[in-house]
mmCIF file of C-alpha atoms in Angstrom:
data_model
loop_
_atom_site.group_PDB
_atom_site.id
_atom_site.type_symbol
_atom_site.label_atom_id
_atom_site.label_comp_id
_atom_site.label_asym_id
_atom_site.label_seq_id
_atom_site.Cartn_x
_atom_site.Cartn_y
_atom_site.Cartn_z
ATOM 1 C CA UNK C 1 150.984 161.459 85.778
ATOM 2 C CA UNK C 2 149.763 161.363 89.467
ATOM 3 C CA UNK C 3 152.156 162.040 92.027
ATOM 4 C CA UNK C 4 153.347 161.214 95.297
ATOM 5 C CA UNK C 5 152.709 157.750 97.267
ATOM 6 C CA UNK C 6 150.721 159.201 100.504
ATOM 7 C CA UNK C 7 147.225 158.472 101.573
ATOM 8 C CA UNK C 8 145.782 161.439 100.628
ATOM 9 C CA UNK C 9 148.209 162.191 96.997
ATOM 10 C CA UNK C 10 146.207 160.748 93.339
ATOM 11 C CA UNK C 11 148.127 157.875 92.770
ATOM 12 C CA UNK C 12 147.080 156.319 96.256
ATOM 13 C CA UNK C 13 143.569 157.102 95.741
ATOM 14 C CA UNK C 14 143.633 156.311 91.771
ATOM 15 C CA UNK C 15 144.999 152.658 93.303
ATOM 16 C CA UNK C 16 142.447 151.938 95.548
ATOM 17 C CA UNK C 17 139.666 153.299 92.853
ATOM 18 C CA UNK C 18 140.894 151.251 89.979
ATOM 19 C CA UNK C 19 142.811 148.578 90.948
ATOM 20 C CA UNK C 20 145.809 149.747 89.259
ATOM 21 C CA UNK C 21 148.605 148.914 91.812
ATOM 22 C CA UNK C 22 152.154 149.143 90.061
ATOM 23 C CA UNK C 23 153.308 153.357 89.946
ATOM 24 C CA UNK C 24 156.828 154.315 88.802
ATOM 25 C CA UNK C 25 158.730 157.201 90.312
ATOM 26 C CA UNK C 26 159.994 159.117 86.701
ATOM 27 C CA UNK C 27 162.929 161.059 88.542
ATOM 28 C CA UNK C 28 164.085 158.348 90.813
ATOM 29 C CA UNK C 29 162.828 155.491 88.485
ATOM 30 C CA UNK C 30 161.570 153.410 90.936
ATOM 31 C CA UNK C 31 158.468 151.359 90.667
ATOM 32 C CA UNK C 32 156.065 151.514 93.856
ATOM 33 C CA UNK C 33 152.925 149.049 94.414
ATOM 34 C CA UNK C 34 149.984 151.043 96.096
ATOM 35 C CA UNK C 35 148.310 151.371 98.165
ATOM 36 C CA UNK C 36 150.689 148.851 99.953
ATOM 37 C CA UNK C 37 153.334 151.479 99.325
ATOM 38 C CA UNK C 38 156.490 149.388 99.267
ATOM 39 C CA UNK C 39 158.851 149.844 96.281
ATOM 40 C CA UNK C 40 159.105 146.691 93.770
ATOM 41 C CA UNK C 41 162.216 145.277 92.838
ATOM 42 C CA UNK C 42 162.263 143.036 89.554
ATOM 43 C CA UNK C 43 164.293 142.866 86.382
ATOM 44 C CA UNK C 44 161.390 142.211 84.131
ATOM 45 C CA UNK C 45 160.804 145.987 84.510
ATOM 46 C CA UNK C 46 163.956 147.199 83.732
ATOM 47 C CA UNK C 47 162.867 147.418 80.062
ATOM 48 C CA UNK C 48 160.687 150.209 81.249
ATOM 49 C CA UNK C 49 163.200 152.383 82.463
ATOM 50 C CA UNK C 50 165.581 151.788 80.098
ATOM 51 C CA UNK C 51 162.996 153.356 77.549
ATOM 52 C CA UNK C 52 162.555 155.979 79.524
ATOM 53 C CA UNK C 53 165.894 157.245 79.813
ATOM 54 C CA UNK C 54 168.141 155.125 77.806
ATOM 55 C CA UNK C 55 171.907 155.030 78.161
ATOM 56 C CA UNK C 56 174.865 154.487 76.088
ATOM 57 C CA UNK C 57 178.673 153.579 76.504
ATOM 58 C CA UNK C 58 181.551 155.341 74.511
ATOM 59 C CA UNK C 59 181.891 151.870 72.816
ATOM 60 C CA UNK C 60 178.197 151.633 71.386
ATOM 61 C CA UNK C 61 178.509 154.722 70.475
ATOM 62 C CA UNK C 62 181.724 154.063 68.762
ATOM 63 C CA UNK C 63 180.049 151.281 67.018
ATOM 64 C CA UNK C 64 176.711 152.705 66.035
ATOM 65 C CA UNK C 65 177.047 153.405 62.029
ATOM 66 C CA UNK C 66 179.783 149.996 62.159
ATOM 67 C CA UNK C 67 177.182 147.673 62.271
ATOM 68 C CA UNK C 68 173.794 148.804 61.030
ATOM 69 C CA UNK C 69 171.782 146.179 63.072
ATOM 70 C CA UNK C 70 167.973 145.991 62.811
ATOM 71 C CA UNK C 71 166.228 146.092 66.267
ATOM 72 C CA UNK C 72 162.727 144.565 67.016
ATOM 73 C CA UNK C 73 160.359 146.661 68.924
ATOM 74 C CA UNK C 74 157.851 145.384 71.583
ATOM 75 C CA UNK C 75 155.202 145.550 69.600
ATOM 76 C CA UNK C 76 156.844 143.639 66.749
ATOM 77 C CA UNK C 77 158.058 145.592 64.237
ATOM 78 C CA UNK C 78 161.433 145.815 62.932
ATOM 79 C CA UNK C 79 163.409 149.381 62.965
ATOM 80 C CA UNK C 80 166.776 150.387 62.580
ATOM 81 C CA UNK C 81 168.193 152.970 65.629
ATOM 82 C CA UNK C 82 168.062 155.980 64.706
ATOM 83 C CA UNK C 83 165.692 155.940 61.694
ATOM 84 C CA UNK C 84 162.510 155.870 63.051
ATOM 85 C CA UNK C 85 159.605 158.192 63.165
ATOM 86 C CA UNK C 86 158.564 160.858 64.798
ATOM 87 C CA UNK C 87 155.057 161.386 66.130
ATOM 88 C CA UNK C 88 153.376 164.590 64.194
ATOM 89 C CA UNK C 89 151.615 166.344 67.093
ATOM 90 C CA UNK C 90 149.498 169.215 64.993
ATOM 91 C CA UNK C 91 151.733 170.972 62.480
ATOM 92 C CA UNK C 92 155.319 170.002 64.128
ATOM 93 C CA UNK C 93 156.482 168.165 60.291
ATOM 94 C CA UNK C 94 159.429 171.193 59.918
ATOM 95 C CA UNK C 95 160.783 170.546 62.994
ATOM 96 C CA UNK C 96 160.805 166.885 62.779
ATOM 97 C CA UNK C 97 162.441 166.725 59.704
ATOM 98 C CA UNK C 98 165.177 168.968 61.241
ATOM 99 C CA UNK C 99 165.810 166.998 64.646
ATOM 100 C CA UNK C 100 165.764 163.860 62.231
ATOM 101 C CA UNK C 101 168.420 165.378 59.887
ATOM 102 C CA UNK C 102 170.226 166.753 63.120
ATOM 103 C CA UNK C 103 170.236 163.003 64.342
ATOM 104 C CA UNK C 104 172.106 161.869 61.938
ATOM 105 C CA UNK C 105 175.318 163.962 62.033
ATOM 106 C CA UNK C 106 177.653 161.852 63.909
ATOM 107 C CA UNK C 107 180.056 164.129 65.898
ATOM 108 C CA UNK C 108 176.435 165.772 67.420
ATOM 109 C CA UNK C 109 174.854 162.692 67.672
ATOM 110 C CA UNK C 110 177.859 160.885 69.779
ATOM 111 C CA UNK C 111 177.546 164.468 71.727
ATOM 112 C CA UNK C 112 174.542 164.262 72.573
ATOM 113 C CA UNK C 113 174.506 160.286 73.356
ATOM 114 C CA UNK C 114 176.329 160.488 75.866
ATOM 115 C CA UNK C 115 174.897 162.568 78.971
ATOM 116 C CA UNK C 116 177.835 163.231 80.326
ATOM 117 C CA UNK C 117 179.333 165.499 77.834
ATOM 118 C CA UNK C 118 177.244 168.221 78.932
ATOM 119 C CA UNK C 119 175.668 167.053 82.471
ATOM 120 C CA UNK C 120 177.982 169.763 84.465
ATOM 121 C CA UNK C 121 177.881 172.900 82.511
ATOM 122 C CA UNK C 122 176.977 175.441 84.543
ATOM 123 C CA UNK C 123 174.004 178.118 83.468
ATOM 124 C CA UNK C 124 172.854 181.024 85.243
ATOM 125 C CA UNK C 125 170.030 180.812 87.700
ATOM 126 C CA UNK C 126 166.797 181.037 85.436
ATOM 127 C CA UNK C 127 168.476 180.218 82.242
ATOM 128 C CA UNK C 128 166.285 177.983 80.577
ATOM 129 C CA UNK C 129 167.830 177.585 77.241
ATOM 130 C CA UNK C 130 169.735 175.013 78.993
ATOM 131 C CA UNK C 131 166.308 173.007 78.464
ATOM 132 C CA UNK C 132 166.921 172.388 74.763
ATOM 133 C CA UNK C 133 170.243 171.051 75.624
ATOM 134 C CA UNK C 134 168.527 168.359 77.838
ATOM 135 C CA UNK C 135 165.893 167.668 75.573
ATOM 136 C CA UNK C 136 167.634 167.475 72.802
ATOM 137 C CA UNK C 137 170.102 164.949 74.746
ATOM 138 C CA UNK C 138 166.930 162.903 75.723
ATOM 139 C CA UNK C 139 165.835 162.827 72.199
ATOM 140 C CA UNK C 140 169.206 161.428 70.681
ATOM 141 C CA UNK C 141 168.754 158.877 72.895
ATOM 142 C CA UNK C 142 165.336 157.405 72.416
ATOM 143 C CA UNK C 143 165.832 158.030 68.498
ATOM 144 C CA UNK C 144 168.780 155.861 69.141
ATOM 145 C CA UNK C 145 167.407 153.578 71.653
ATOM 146 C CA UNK C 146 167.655 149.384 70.371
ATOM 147 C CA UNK C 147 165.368 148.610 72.831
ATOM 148 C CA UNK C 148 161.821 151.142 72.047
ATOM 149 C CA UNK C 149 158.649 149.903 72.674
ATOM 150 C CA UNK C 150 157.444 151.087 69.080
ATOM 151 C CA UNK C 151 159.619 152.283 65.843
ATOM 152 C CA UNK C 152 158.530 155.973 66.240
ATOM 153 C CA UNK C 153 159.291 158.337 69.191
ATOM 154 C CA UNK C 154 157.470 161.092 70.241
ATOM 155 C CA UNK C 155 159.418 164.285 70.112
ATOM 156 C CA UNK C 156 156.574 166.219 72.685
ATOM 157 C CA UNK C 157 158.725 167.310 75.299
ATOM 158 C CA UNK C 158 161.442 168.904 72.992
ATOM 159 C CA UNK C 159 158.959 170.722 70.840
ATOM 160 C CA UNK C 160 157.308 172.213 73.903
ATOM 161 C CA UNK C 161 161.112 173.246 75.177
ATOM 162 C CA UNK C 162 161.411 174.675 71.675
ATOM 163 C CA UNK C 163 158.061 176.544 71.678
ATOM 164 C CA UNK C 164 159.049 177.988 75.724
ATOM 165 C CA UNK C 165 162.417 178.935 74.403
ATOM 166 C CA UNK C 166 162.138 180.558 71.030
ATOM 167 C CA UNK C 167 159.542 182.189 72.759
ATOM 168 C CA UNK C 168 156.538 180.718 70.807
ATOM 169 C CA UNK C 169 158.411 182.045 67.629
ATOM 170 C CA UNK C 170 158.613 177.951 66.557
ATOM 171 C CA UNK C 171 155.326 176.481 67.287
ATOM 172 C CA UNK C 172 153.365 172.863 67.380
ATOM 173 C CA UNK C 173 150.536 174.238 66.160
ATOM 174 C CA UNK C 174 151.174 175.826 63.336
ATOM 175 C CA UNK C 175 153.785 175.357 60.157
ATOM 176 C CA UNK C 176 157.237 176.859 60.629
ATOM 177 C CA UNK C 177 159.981 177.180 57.956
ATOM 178 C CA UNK C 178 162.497 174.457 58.545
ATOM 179 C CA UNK C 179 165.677 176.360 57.620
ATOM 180 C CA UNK C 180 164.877 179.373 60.167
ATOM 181 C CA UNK C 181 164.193 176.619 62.590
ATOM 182 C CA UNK C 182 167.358 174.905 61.918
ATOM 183 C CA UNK C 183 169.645 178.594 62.212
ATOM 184 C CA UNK C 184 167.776 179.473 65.477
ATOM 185 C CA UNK C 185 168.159 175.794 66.995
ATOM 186 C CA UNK C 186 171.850 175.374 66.202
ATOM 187 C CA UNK C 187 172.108 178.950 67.184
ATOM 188 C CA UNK C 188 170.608 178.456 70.780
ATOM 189 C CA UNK C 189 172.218 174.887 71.333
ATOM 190 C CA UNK C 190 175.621 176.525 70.772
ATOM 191 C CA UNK C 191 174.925 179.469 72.896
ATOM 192 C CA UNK C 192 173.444 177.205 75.642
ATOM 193 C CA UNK C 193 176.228 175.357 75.509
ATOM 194 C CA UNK C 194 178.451 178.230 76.785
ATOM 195 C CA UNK C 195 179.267 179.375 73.799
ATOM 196 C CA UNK C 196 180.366 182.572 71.893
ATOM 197 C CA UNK C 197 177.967 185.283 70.988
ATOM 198 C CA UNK C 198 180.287 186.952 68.178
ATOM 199 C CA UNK C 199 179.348 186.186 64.783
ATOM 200 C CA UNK C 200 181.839 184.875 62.043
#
């Protein structure tokens, strides 16, 4: 990660150093050659970005367990959307096997497919619960995603939105009981979600 485009910001000097010229903007998705520093424009690279944040309509969505249609990753092997792997960082195996099991409940899954479900619901300033919400969301979608580069995802940037939110209670570096991982997830998803606090 080396940001900004300017003479003096990493990526201009790690361009001129290395020889590595292409640099893609991750928030406005845009790919940039430096030092040059005009933007690039070309549909071979579109694969990249859909990766990176992939998309879905209400009909593929609608269709996903229809047709169970094997996809071919980039590097050649075969997978089926939303069974594939995901990457074991240190001890993270509980809560993998809960955001796997999680993926695969349709009425959550189409939820959480589809960005726009939950794109406008308003938090409090400083709330960030409303992180596992959008990494969660971000998850679904590369789990889902016919297009990966490999058949495993790496689940990194939700586990670190679980560790900063449960207050380190769920952890990547050590073992965690699945089941109180699974009551405090649902439990914070819900309640980030705007919902009740009473319990039933």
């Amino acid at each position: 990660f080396l940001p900004g485009r300017g003479l003096k910001s990493h990526a201009y000097i790690h361009s001129v150093q290395f020889s590595h010229h292409v640099f893609l903007n991750l928030h406005t998705l845009k790919f940039y050659c430096l030092p040059d520093n005009y933007e690039i424009i070309d549909s071979s690279l579109e694969d990249i970005t859909y990766v990176l944040k992939p998309t879905f309509t209400a009909q593929q969505i609608t269709n996903l367990d229809k047709q169970a249609k094997l996809s071919r990753a980039y590097d050649g092997t075969t997978y089926l959307p939303g069974i594939v792997g995901l990457n074991n960082i240190k001890a993270n195996d509980y809560a993998n096997a809960v955001l796997q099991a999680l993926s695969n409940v349709p009425p959550l899954r189409n939820y959480f497919l589809e960005e726009e479900n939950y794109k406008s619901i308003q938090r409090p300033p400083g709330d960030i619960m409303f992180l596992l919400v959008q990494r969660f969301g971000e998850l679904m979608r590369k789990l889902w995603n016919p297009r990966n580069f490999k058949a495993h995802v790496s689940p990194h940037e939700m586990l670190q939105a679980v560790v900063l939110c449960s207050k380190k209670n769920f952890q990547i570096t050590k073992q965690g009981d699945g089941v109180d991982f699974l009551s405090w997830f649902l439990n914070a998803l819900h309640s980030a979600l705007g919902g009740t606090k009473k319990k039933k």
